[in-house]
Amino acid sequence: MIAHYNKILKDTDRRVEHSLKIQVKEQGPFYGGFVDGDGLVHSKFAIYRVTSATAAYCNKDSVYYRSSEVFEMIRNGLIYIAQNQHENGLFDLINCNFYSAPDTAFCVKRMLPTLKYLDKNRVTEEEQQIYEALREIVRSGAQGLKIGGFHTPNHRWAIASNLMECGRFFGDKELEQQADQYLNEGIDCNEDGEYAEKSAGNYNRINNDAMITLGDMTGEERFYEYAIRNLRMMLTYLEPDGSIFTANSTRQDNGVLIYPKDYYLEYLDMGYRKSIPEFLDVANYLFELIEEKRITAPDFLIHFMNHPEYKELEHKGVFSIPEYRKYYKESGIVRVNKKEYTYTLLSDKSGFLHFSNKTMRLQMKVAGGFCEHRAFHAETVEEQAEGFHLEQTMRGWYYLPFKEKPDTSDWWKMDNAARDKIMGPDLKIEADVTEAENGIDLHVKLSGVEQAPFRVEIEVAGADLLWNDQFAITAEKGKNMVLKQGNAIFSNSEESLEIGPGFGAHLFTSGKFGSEAGSNYAFTLYFTDYTEFDHVIKIRTGDKAR
C-alpha cells in the first residue's frame, strides 16, 4: 500500500504546516494550544495536532523529520495539554462535557499509538522528552478513566478498550478489571452488524476501533467478529457517489454528507490480519474515492509506522459496489442497490423513503395533522415478492372526564394517564414500493378519515433545474412548489430525476404546529390532496436535460 502511505504522508505534512500557523504563541492560558475552525482552543484539538506532528517528526520520509521548529510546537503543545488535564486525569470537551471520561477515552485512544511507537523507537533526547510527557498524560488519563461515567452506548466501549489497553501497557490490573465491568453489559451489535446508535457516519467506526482493540488485548475472537460484521454491513450503506447513507443514525451524523475514508484502517487491518480480500479491495476503493473527491487522506501515518507491513503490502483488487437487496429487520432499514441508483426504506422515520443516483438525493415524507401525529412513520415494513409494504395506523382518541373528583384542579398535576378515553377514528396509511426500469413506483393510500389535508413532501438535493414542458425554474435550496399535474424533472449537468404525476388539491404545505420544518438544503416538491386518497408516484433516474 505504498501509494496510500505516500498520500497519507503528504497530507500529514500539510496538517503539520497548518498546525504551525494556528498554534497560540502569545503567553497566557492558551499558550501552546491550537485554534480550531470555530476559534476555540481546547485539549482534544491540541492532542490531535500534537500526535500528527509527532508522527511526522519521527518519520524519515517527512519534510518535518526532526525539525526543531516542529519539536518546539510539540513540546509547547504537550505542556498546554498537561496544564489543561484535571488532577484526576480527565479532560473537558469544553463545548459540552466537563470532567469527561468518554472524551478522555477518545483523547487517550488518539495518543496511545504515538506513545507505543516512541516506547520502542525513541532515539534522540527530543524524542525522549516527547515520550515522557506523553506517557504521563496517558497514564494520568487512564487513572481518570477508572472514575468512569458515560452518556451514550459507544462511550462504554471507548472507555473499556482504553482501560484494557492502558492496563496492559502500564501493567495495571485494576484498569483491566474496570474494563471488565463495562464489558459485562454485553456488546450492542445485532445480527445485522449494527450497533445501538445506528451511526454509520461516525460511531460505528468508533465501536469497531474499540472492538479490534479489545480483540488485540484479550485475544478473544468474538470482538473481531463484531467489527467484521459491521464492516460487512457498511458495504451496503454506500451511496452511488461513494458517501455513506446516514439518515438512519440516531446521532449527530444523521443526514450529513460523509465519505467513509476513516474506515480505511479497519478494512486494511482486518483484511490483512483476517485474510479477507474483499476488505483489502475496499481499502483500495477508499483511496480511489479520496482521489476522486479530492479530500484529505485519513490521519493514519502513525499506524503505518507501527505496522510497516501495511506499507509493504500490495493488493490489486478494487471494491465495486454490487447490486443487492437487504432488509435489516432489527435495524428497521431496507437498502437496495441497482447500480445506477439506490433506494432506502426506513421504519419509524418521517423520511421513510430515500432515492439516490450519483449526483442527486431524494427524501420523501407523507405528512399531515391527525391528533398528535404530523407525519407517516411506518410501524411495519413487510418484504413482498415485488417490493415492500409499509404501514401505519394513526389512532384517534379523546380524553373523558374523571368519574371521581380529582385531588387537584391543576391540570399539570392531574394523573391524566389514568383517564378513560374514547377511541377513534383511525387513519390508515399504506405505502407500497415496487421496482421498475430505472426507478421505483410508490403506491400511497390513506383511508379511514375523510377530508384531512395531507401532502407528499419530496425533497431533492443536488439538482440545478426543475422543469417540464410547461415551466422551468432553478431548484434553489430552501424553495418549494406544488405540482398539480404531470411529471416534473430535476436535472443537473450529469443526471435527472423524473417524478410524478403530481396532484395539488390544496396549498396547506406548512402543516399544523409541531410539523417538521421544510429543508433548507434541498428543493421541496409538494403533492397535495384530501383524504381518503390513492395515488401512484413514479421516480425515474436518467440523463434528461433541459
Coordinates of C-alpha atoms in Angstrom, one line a residue:
M1 CA 0.0 0.0 0.0
I2 CA 2.9 2.3 -0.8
A3 CA 0.7 4.7 -2.8
H4 CA -1.7 5.0 0.2
Y5 CA 1.3 5.6 2.5
N6 CA 2.7 8.4 0.3
K7 CA -0.7 10.2 0.2
I8 CA -1.1 9.9 3.9
L9 CA 2.4 11.2 4.5
K10 CA 1.9 14.1 2.1
D11 CA -1.4 15.1 3.8
T12 CA 0.2 14.7 7.3
D13 CA 2.9 17.2 6.3
R14 CA 0.2 19.6 5.2
R15 CA -1.5 19.2 8.6
V16 CA 1.8 20.0 10.3
E17 CA 2.3 23.0 8.2
H18 CA -1.2 24.2 9.2
S19 CA -0.6 23.4 12.8
L20 CA 2.5 25.6 12.9
K21 CA 0.3 28.5 11.7
I22 CA -2.6 28.1 14.2
Q23 CA -0.6 27.4 17.4
V24 CA -1.1 30.0 20.1
K25 CA 2.3 31.7 20.6
E26 CA 1.2 34.6 22.9
Q27 CA 1.8 34.0 26.6
G28 CA -1.4 33.3 28.5
P29 CA -3.8 30.4 29.4
F30 CA -3.9 29.2 25.8
Y31 CA -0.2 29.3 25.1
G32 CA 0.8 26.2 23.2
G33 CA -2.7 25.3 22.2
F34 CA -4.2 25.4 18.8
V35 CA -7.1 27.4 17.4
D36 CA -9.7 25.2 15.8
G37 CA -12.2 26.1 13.0
D38 CA -14.6 27.7 15.5
G39 CA -11.9 29.8 17.1
L40 CA -11.8 27.6 20.2
V41 CA -8.7 26.4 21.9
H42 CA -9.0 23.1 23.8
S43 CA -7.2 19.9 24.8
K44 CA -8.7 17.5 22.4
F45 CA -7.8 19.5 19.3
A46 CA -4.3 20.0 20.7
I47 CA -3.9 16.3 21.2
Y48 CA -4.8 15.6 17.6
R49 CA -2.4 18.3 16.3
V50 CA 0.4 17.2 18.5
T51 CA 0.1 13.5 17.6
S52 CA 0.0 14.2 13.9
A53 CA 3.1 16.4 14.3
T54 CA 4.9 13.7 16.3
A55 CA 4.4 11.1 13.6
A56 CA 5.9 13.5 11.0
Y57 CA 8.7 14.5 13.4
C58 CA 9.7 10.8 13.8
N59 CA 9.3 9.8 10.2
K60 CA 12.4 9.9 8.0
D61 CA 10.2 10.4 4.9
S62 CA 8.6 13.5 6.2
V63 CA 9.8 17.0 5.4
Y64 CA 9.5 17.7 9.1
Y65 CA 11.7 14.9 10.2
R66 CA 13.4 16.0 13.4
S67 CA 12.6 19.6 12.6
S68 CA 13.5 21.9 15.6
E69 CA 10.5 24.1 14.8
V70 CA 8.1 21.2 14.9
F71 CA 9.7 19.9 18.1
E72 CA 9.1 23.2 19.8
M73 CA 5.5 23.1 18.6
I74 CA 5.1 19.6 20.0
R75 CA 6.8 20.5 23.3
N76 CA 4.6 23.5 23.9
G77 CA 1.5 21.7 22.8
L78 CA 2.2 18.9 25.3
I79 CA 2.7 21.5 28.1
Y80 CA -0.6 23.1 27.2
I81 CA -2.3 19.7 27.2
A82 CA -0.9 18.7 30.6
Q83 CA -1.8 22.0 32.1
N84 CA -5.4 21.5 31.0
Q85 CA -5.7 18.0 32.2
H86 CA -7.6 17.8 35.6
E87 CA -5.8 16.4 38.6
N88 CA -7.9 13.3 38.4
G89 CA -6.7 12.8 34.8
L90 CA -9.8 13.7 33.0
F91 CA -10.2 16.2 30.2
D92 CA -13.0 18.6 29.3
L93 CA -14.8 18.8 26.0
I94 CA -15.3 22.5 26.5
N95 CA -18.4 23.0 24.4
C96 CA -20.3 20.1 26.1
N97 CA -18.8 17.8 28.7
F98 CA -16.6 18.6 31.7
Y99 CA -14.5 16.1 33.7
S100 CA -15.5 13.7 30.9
A101 CA -14.4 10.1 30.9
P102 CA -15.7 9.5 27.4
D103 CA -13.8 12.4 25.9
T104 CA -10.7 11.4 27.8
A105 CA -11.1 8.0 26.3
F106 CA -11.1 9.5 22.8
C107 CA -8.0 11.5 23.7
V108 CA -6.2 8.6 25.2
K109 CA -7.1 6.5 22.1
R110 CA -5.5 9.1 19.9
M111 CA -2.3 9.2 22.0
L112 CA -1.7 5.5 22.5
P113 CA -0.3 4.7 19.0
T114 CA 2.2 7.5 19.2
L115 CA 3.2 6.5 22.8
K116 CA 3.7 2.9 21.7
Y117 CA 5.8 3.9 18.7
L118 CA 8.1 6.1 20.9
D119 CA 8.2 3.3 23.6
K120 CA 10.1 1.2 21.1
N121 CA 11.7 3.7 18.7
R122 CA 12.8 6.8 20.5
V123 CA 16.4 7.7 19.8
T124 CA 17.1 11.3 20.4
E125 CA 16.8 13.4 23.6
E126 CA 14.0 15.3 22.0
E127 CA 12.1 12.1 21.3
Q128 CA 12.7 11.0 24.9
Q129 CA 11.2 14.3 26.1
I130 CA 8.1 13.8 23.9
Y131 CA 7.8 10.2 25.2
E132 CA 8.0 11.1 28.8
A133 CA 5.5 14.0 28.5
L134 CA 3.1 11.9 26.5
R135 CA 3.4 8.9 28.8
E136 CA 2.5 10.9 31.9
I137 CA -0.6 12.4 30.2
V138 CA -1.8 9.0 29.1
R139 CA -1.0 7.4 32.4
S140 CA -3.0 10.1 34.2
G141 CA -5.8 9.9 31.7
A142 CA -6.0 6.1 32.3
Q143 CA -6.5 6.7 36.0
G144 CA -9.2 9.2 35.2
L145 CA -11.0 6.5 33.1
K146 CA -11.2 4.4 36.3
I147 CA -13.6 7.0 37.6
G148 CA -15.8 6.4 34.6
G149 CA -19.2 7.8 33.7
F150 CA -20.7 7.9 30.3
H151 CA -23.7 9.3 28.3
T152 CA -24.1 7.1 25.2
P153 CA -23.7 3.4 24.2
N154 CA -20.4 3.9 22.3
H155 CA -18.8 5.6 25.3
R156 CA -18.8 2.3 27.1
W157 CA -16.6 0.6 24.5
A158 CA -14.3 3.6 24.1
I159 CA -13.7 3.6 27.8
A160 CA -13.4 -0.2 28.2
S161 CA -11.0 -0.6 25.3
N162 CA -8.7 2.2 26.5
L163 CA -8.8 0.8 30.1
M164 CA -7.8 -2.6 28.8
E165 CA -5.0 -1.3 26.5
C166 CA -3.6 1.0 29.2
G167 CA -3.9 -1.8 31.7
R168 CA -1.6 -3.9 29.5
F169 CA 0.8 -1.1 28.7
F170 CA 1.2 0.1 32.3
G171 CA 0.9 -3.3 33.9
D172 CA -2.2 -2.1 36.0
K173 CA -4.6 -4.9 36.6
E174 CA -7.1 -2.5 38.2
L175 CA -7.6 -0.8 34.8
E176 CA -8.3 -4.2 33.2
Q177 CA -10.8 -5.1 36.0
Q178 CA -12.6 -1.8 35.5
A179 CA -12.8 -2.5 31.7
D180 CA -14.5 -5.9 32.5
Q181 CA -17.3 -4.0 34.4
Y182 CA -18.3 -2.3 31.1
L183 CA -17.9 -5.5 29.1
N184 CA -20.1 -7.3 31.5
E185 CA -23.1 -5.4 29.9
G186 CA -22.6 -7.3 26.6
I187 CA -21.9 -5.7 23.2
D188 CA -24.8 -4.0 21.5
C189 CA -24.0 -5.3 18.0
N190 CA -27.0 -7.0 16.5
E191 CA -27.1 -9.8 13.9
D192 CA -27.3 -7.3 11.1
G193 CA -23.9 -5.9 12.3
E194 CA -25.5 -2.7 13.5
Y195 CA -24.7 -1.0 16.9
A196 CA -27.4 0.6 19.0
E197 CA -26.9 4.2 17.8
K198 CA -27.0 3.2 14.1
S199 CA -24.4 5.8 13.4
A200 CA -22.9 4.7 10.1
G201 CA -21.2 8.1 9.6
N202 CA -19.3 8.1 12.8
Y203 CA -19.9 5.9 15.9
N204 CA -19.9 2.6 14.1
R205 CA -16.3 3.3 13.3
I206 CA -15.6 4.2 16.9
N207 CA -17.2 1.0 18.1
N208 CA -15.2 -1.1 15.5
D209 CA -12.0 0.5 16.7
A210 CA -12.8 -0.4 20.3
M211 CA -13.8 -4.0 19.3
I212 CA -10.5 -4.5 17.4
T213 CA -8.5 -3.1 20.4
L214 CA -10.4 -5.4 22.8
G215 CA -9.6 -8.4 20.5
D216 CA -6.0 -7.5 20.4
M217 CA -5.8 -7.0 24.2
T218 CA -7.9 -10.1 25.3
G219 CA -7.2 -12.5 22.5
E220 CA -10.9 -13.1 22.3
E221 CA -12.0 -13.7 18.7
R222 CA -15.6 -12.5 19.4
F223 CA -14.5 -8.9 19.5
Y224 CA -13.1 -9.0 16.0
E225 CA -16.3 -10.7 14.8
Y226 CA -18.4 -7.7 15.9
A227 CA -16.2 -5.3 13.9
I228 CA -16.1 -7.6 10.8
R229 CA -19.9 -8.0 10.9
N230 CA -20.3 -4.2 11.0
L231 CA -17.7 -3.7 8.2
R232 CA -19.6 -6.1 6.0
M233 CA -22.9 -4.3 6.7
M234 CA -21.3 -0.9 6.0
L235 CA -20.6 -2.0 2.4
T236 CA -24.4 -1.9 1.9
Y237 CA -24.6 1.7 3.2
L238 CA -22.5 3.1 0.4
E239 CA -24.4 5.5 -1.9
P240 CA -23.7 5.9 -5.7
D241 CA -21.4 8.9 -5.1
G242 CA -19.4 6.9 -2.6
S243 CA -20.8 8.6 0.5
I244 CA -22.4 6.9 3.5
F245 CA -26.1 6.6 3.9
T246 CA -26.6 8.3 7.3
A247 CA -30.4 9.1 7.6
N248 CA -30.9 6.1 9.9
S249 CA -28.5 7.4 12.5
T250 CA -29.7 8.4 15.9
R251 CA -26.7 10.7 16.4
Q252 CA -25.3 14.0 15.0
D253 CA -24.2 12.4 11.7
N254 CA -27.8 12.0 10.7
G255 CA -28.3 13.3 7.2
V256 CA -24.7 14.6 7.0
L257 CA -22.7 14.0 3.8
I258 CA -19.8 11.8 5.0
Y259 CA -17.3 9.8 2.9
P260 CA -16.1 6.6 4.5
K261 CA -12.3 7.4 4.5
D262 CA -11.9 7.0 8.2
Y263 CA -13.0 3.3 7.9
Y264 CA -9.8 2.7 5.9
L265 CA -7.6 1.4 8.7
E266 CA -10.3 -1.1 9.8
Y267 CA -10.7 -2.5 6.4
L268 CA -6.9 -2.7 5.8
D269 CA -6.2 -4.2 9.2
M270 CA -9.0 -6.8 9.3
G271 CA -8.4 -7.6 5.6
Y272 CA -4.7 -8.2 6.2
R273 CA -4.9 -10.0 9.5
K274 CA -8.0 -12.0 8.9
S275 CA -7.3 -12.8 5.3
I276 CA -10.4 -11.1 3.9
P277 CA -9.5 -10.0 0.3
E278 CA -12.8 -8.1 -0.1
F279 CA -11.7 -5.7 2.7
L280 CA -8.4 -5.1 1.0
D281 CA -10.4 -4.3 -2.1
V282 CA -12.3 -1.8 0.0
A283 CA -9.1 -0.2 1.2
N284 CA -8.1 0.4 -2.4
Y285 CA -11.6 1.7 -3.3
L286 CA -11.4 4.2 -0.4
F287 CA -8.2 5.7 -1.7
E288 CA -9.6 5.9 -5.2
L289 CA -12.6 7.8 -3.7
I290 CA -10.2 10.1 -1.8
E291 CA -8.5 11.0 -5.1
E292 CA -11.8 11.3 -7.0
K293 CA -13.3 13.6 -4.4
R294 CA -10.1 15.5 -3.7
I295 CA -10.3 15.0 0.0
T296 CA -7.5 14.6 2.5
A297 CA -6.3 11.2 3.4
P298 CA -7.1 9.8 6.9
D299 CA -4.7 10.8 9.6
F300 CA -3.1 7.4 10.0
L301 CA 0.6 7.9 9.4
I302 CA 1.5 6.6 12.9
H303 CA -0.3 3.4 12.2
F304 CA 1.9 2.7 9.1
M305 CA 4.9 3.5 11.3
N306 CA 3.7 1.0 14.0
H307 CA 2.9 -1.6 11.3
P308 CA 5.4 -1.3 8.4
E309 CA 3.8 -4.4 6.9
Y310 CA 0.9 -2.2 5.8
K311 CA 3.4 -0.2 3.7
E312 CA 4.9 -3.3 2.1
L313 CA 1.5 -4.9 1.4
E314 CA 0.3 -4.7 -2.2
H315 CA -3.2 -5.7 -3.3
K316 CA -4.5 -5.1 -6.8
G317 CA -8.3 -5.6 -6.3
V318 CA -10.7 -2.7 -6.0
F319 CA -14.1 -3.0 -4.5
S320 CA -17.1 -2.4 -6.8
I321 CA -20.5 -1.9 -5.2
P322 CA -22.6 -4.9 -6.2
E323 CA -26.3 -5.0 -6.8
Y324 CA -28.1 -6.1 -3.6
R325 CA -31.4 -6.1 -1.7
K326 CA -31.0 -6.1 2.0
Y327 CA -33.7 -5.9 4.7
Y328 CA -32.1 -5.4 8.1
K329 CA -35.2 -6.1 10.2
E330 CA -33.6 -5.4 13.6
S331 CA -32.3 -2.1 12.4
G332 CA -35.5 -1.1 10.6
I333 CA -33.9 -0.4 7.3
V334 CA -34.2 -1.7 3.7
R335 CA -31.2 -1.0 1.4
V336 CA -31.4 -1.7 -2.3
N337 CA -28.6 -1.0 -4.8
K338 CA -29.4 -1.2 -8.6
K339 CA -26.0 0.1 -9.9
E340 CA -27.4 3.4 -11.2
Y341 CA -29.3 4.2 -8.1
T342 CA -30.1 3.1 -4.5
Y343 CA -33.3 3.3 -2.6
T344 CA -33.8 3.1 1.1
L345 CA -36.9 2.5 3.3
L346 CA -36.9 3.3 7.0
S347 CA -39.3 2.2 9.7
D348 CA -40.4 4.8 12.3
K349 CA -38.9 7.7 10.4
S350 CA -40.8 10.6 8.8
G351 CA -38.3 10.5 5.9
F352 CA -39.4 6.9 5.1
L353 CA -38.1 6.7 1.5
H354 CA -34.8 7.8 0.1
F355 CA -33.6 7.6 -3.5
S356 CA -30.2 8.5 -4.8
N357 CA -28.3 8.5 -8.1
K358 CA -24.7 9.6 -8.3
T359 CA -25.4 13.4 -8.1
M360 CA -28.9 13.8 -6.5
R361 CA -30.6 12.7 -3.4
L362 CA -34.3 12.5 -2.7
Q363 CA -36.2 12.1 0.6
M364 CA -39.9 11.6 0.8
K365 CA -42.4 12.1 3.5
V366 CA -46.2 11.7 3.8
A367 CA -47.3 14.4 6.2
G368 CA -50.5 16.0 7.7
G369 CA -52.2 16.6 11.0
F370 CA -54.1 13.8 12.7
C371 CA -54.4 14.1 16.5
E372 CA -50.8 14.2 17.8
H373 CA -49.4 12.8 14.6
R374 CA -47.8 15.0 12.0
A375 CA -46.2 12.5 9.5
F376 CA -46.3 8.9 8.5
H377 CA -43.9 6.7 10.5
A378 CA -44.0 3.2 9.3
E379 CA -44.9 0.8 12.1
T380 CA -44.3 -2.2 9.9
V381 CA -42.2 -3.0 6.9
E382 CA -43.1 -6.2 5.0
E383 CA -41.0 -7.7 2.2
Q384 CA -43.0 -8.9 -0.7
A385 CA -42.2 -10.6 -4.0
E386 CA -42.4 -7.4 -6.0
G387 CA -41.2 -4.9 -3.3
F388 CA -42.1 -3.7 0.2
H389 CA -45.3 -2.8 2.0
L390 CA -45.1 -0.1 4.7
E391 CA -48.0 0.7 7.0
Q392 CA -49.1 2.8 10.0
T393 CA -52.4 3.2 11.7
M394 CA -52.8 6.6 13.4
R395 CA -55.1 6.1 16.3
G396 CA -57.6 8.8 17.2
W397 CA -58.6 9.4 20.8
Y398 CA -60.1 11.9 23.2
Y399 CA -59.9 12.1 27.0
L400 CA -63.1 11.6 29.1
P401 CA -63.7 13.4 32.4
F402 CA -62.7 11.6 35.6
K403 CA -65.5 9.6 37.2
E404 CA -64.4 10.7 40.6
K405 CA -63.4 14.3 41.6
P406 CA -59.6 14.6 41.3
D407 CA -57.4 15.7 44.2
T408 CA -56.4 18.8 42.4
S409 CA -57.8 21.3 39.8
D410 CA -54.2 21.9 38.5
W411 CA -54.2 20.2 35.0
W412 CA -50.5 19.6 35.1
K413 CA -50.7 17.8 38.5
M414 CA -53.6 15.6 37.4
D415 CA -53.0 11.9 36.6
N416 CA -54.1 12.3 33.1
A417 CA -52.7 9.0 32.0
A418 CA -55.3 7.3 34.2
R419 CA -58.2 8.9 32.4
D420 CA -60.6 6.8 30.3
K421 CA -60.6 7.6 26.6
I422 CA -63.0 7.4 23.7
M423 CA -61.1 5.8 20.8
G424 CA -61.3 6.6 17.1
P425 CA -61.4 7.4 14.4
D426 CA -58.3 5.8 12.9
L427 CA -56.3 6.8 9.8
K428 CA -54.5 4.1 8.0
I429 CA -51.5 4.9 5.7
E430 CA -50.1 2.3 3.4
A431 CA -47.1 2.7 1.1
D432 CA -46.2 0.0 -1.4
V433 CA -42.8 0.3 -3.1
T434 CA -42.2 -1.7 -6.3
E435 CA -39.2 -1.7 -8.6
A436 CA -39.4 -0.6 -12.2
E437 CA -37.0 0.1 -15.0
N438 CA -34.7 2.9 -14.0
G439 CA -36.5 3.5 -10.7
I440 CA -39.4 2.7 -8.4
D441 CA -43.1 3.2 -8.1
L442 CA -44.7 4.3 -4.8
H443 CA -48.4 3.5 -4.3
V444 CA -49.6 5.5 -1.3
K445 CA -53.1 5.1 0.1
L446 CA -54.7 6.9 3.0
S447 CA -58.1 5.6 4.4
G448 CA -60.3 5.8 7.4
V449 CA -60.9 9.5 7.7
E450 CA -62.3 11.9 5.0
Q451 CA -61.2 15.4 4.0
A452 CA -58.0 15.6 6.0
P453 CA -55.5 17.7 4.0
F454 CA -52.3 15.6 3.6
R455 CA -49.2 16.1 1.4
V456 CA -46.4 14.2 0.0
E457 CA -43.1 16.1 0.5
I458 CA -40.3 15.3 -1.9
E459 CA -37.0 16.9 -1.0
V460 CA -34.3 16.8 -3.7
A461 CA -30.7 18.0 -3.3
G462 CA -28.1 18.2 -6.0
A463 CA -30.3 19.4 -8.8
D464 CA -29.9 22.7 -10.7
L465 CA -33.2 22.9 -12.5
L466 CA -36.8 21.7 -12.1
W467 CA -38.8 21.6 -15.3
N468 CA -41.3 20.0 -17.7
D469 CA -42.9 21.1 -20.9
Q470 CA -44.8 23.9 -19.2
F471 CA -42.2 25.6 -16.9
A472 CA -38.6 25.7 -15.9
I473 CA -37.2 27.1 -12.6
T474 CA -34.0 26.9 -10.6
A475 CA -34.0 24.1 -8.0
E476 CA -32.9 26.5 -5.3
K477 CA -32.2 25.2 -1.8
G478 CA -34.9 26.1 0.7
K479 CA -37.5 26.8 -2.0
N480 CA -40.6 24.8 -2.9
M481 CA -43.6 24.4 -5.2
V482 CA -46.8 22.3 -5.6
L483 CA -47.0 20.2 -8.7
K484 CA -50.7 20.0 -9.6
Q485 CA -50.4 17.6 -12.6
G486 CA -48.0 15.8 -14.8
N487 CA -44.4 15.0 -14.2
A488 CA -41.5 17.2 -13.1
I489 CA -37.8 16.7 -13.9
F490 CA -35.0 17.6 -11.6
S491 CA -31.7 17.8 -13.5
N492 CA -28.1 18.9 -13.5
S493 CA -25.3 18.7 -16.0
E494 CA -25.0 14.9 -15.5
E495 CA -28.3 13.3 -14.5
S496 CA -32.0 13.7 -14.0
L497 CA -34.8 12.5 -11.6
E498 CA -38.3 12.5 -13.1
I499 CA -41.1 12.4 -10.6
G500 CA -44.9 12.3 -11.0
P501 CA -47.7 12.5 -11.8
G502 CA -48.3 15.4 -9.4
F503 CA -51.6 16.3 -7.7
G504 CA -52.5 19.6 -5.9
A505 CA -55.8 19.8 -4.3
H506 CA -54.7 22.4 -1.7
L507 CA -51.9 24.7 -0.6
F508 CA -51.6 23.6 3.1
T509 CA -47.9 22.6 2.9
S510 CA -46.5 24.1 6.1
G511 CA -48.6 21.7 8.3
K512 CA -50.1 22.1 11.7
F513 CA -47.9 23.3 14.7
G514 CA -45.4 20.6 15.6
S515 CA -44.8 19.7 11.9
E516 CA -41.2 19.3 10.7
A517 CA -39.9 22.4 9.0
G518 CA -39.1 22.3 5.3
S519 CA -35.5 21.6 4.3
N520 CA -33.0 24.5 3.8
Y521 CA -30.7 22.1 2.0
A522 CA -33.0 20.9 -0.8
F523 CA -35.8 22.0 -3.1
T524 CA -39.1 20.6 -1.9
L525 CA -41.8 19.4 -4.4
Y526 CA -45.3 19.0 -2.8
F527 CA -48.1 16.8 -4.0
T528 CA -51.3 17.6 -2.0
D529 CA -54.8 16.0 -1.6
Y530 CA -57.6 15.4 0.8
T531 CA -58.1 12.0 2.4
E532 CA -59.2 9.5 1.5
F533 CA -56.8 9.2 -1.4
D534 CA -55.0 6.6 -3.5
H535 CA -52.1 7.7 -5.8
V536 CA -49.1 6.2 -7.6
I537 CA -45.9 8.2 -7.8
K538 CA -43.2 7.2 -10.2
I539 CA -39.5 8.0 -9.7
R540 CA -37.1 7.5 -12.6
T541 CA -33.4 8.2 -12.9
G542 CA -31.9 9.2 -16.2
D543 CA -30.0 11.8 -18.2
K544 CA -32.7 14.1 -19.4
A545 CA -31.5 17.7 -19.9
R546 CA -33.4 20.9 -20.4

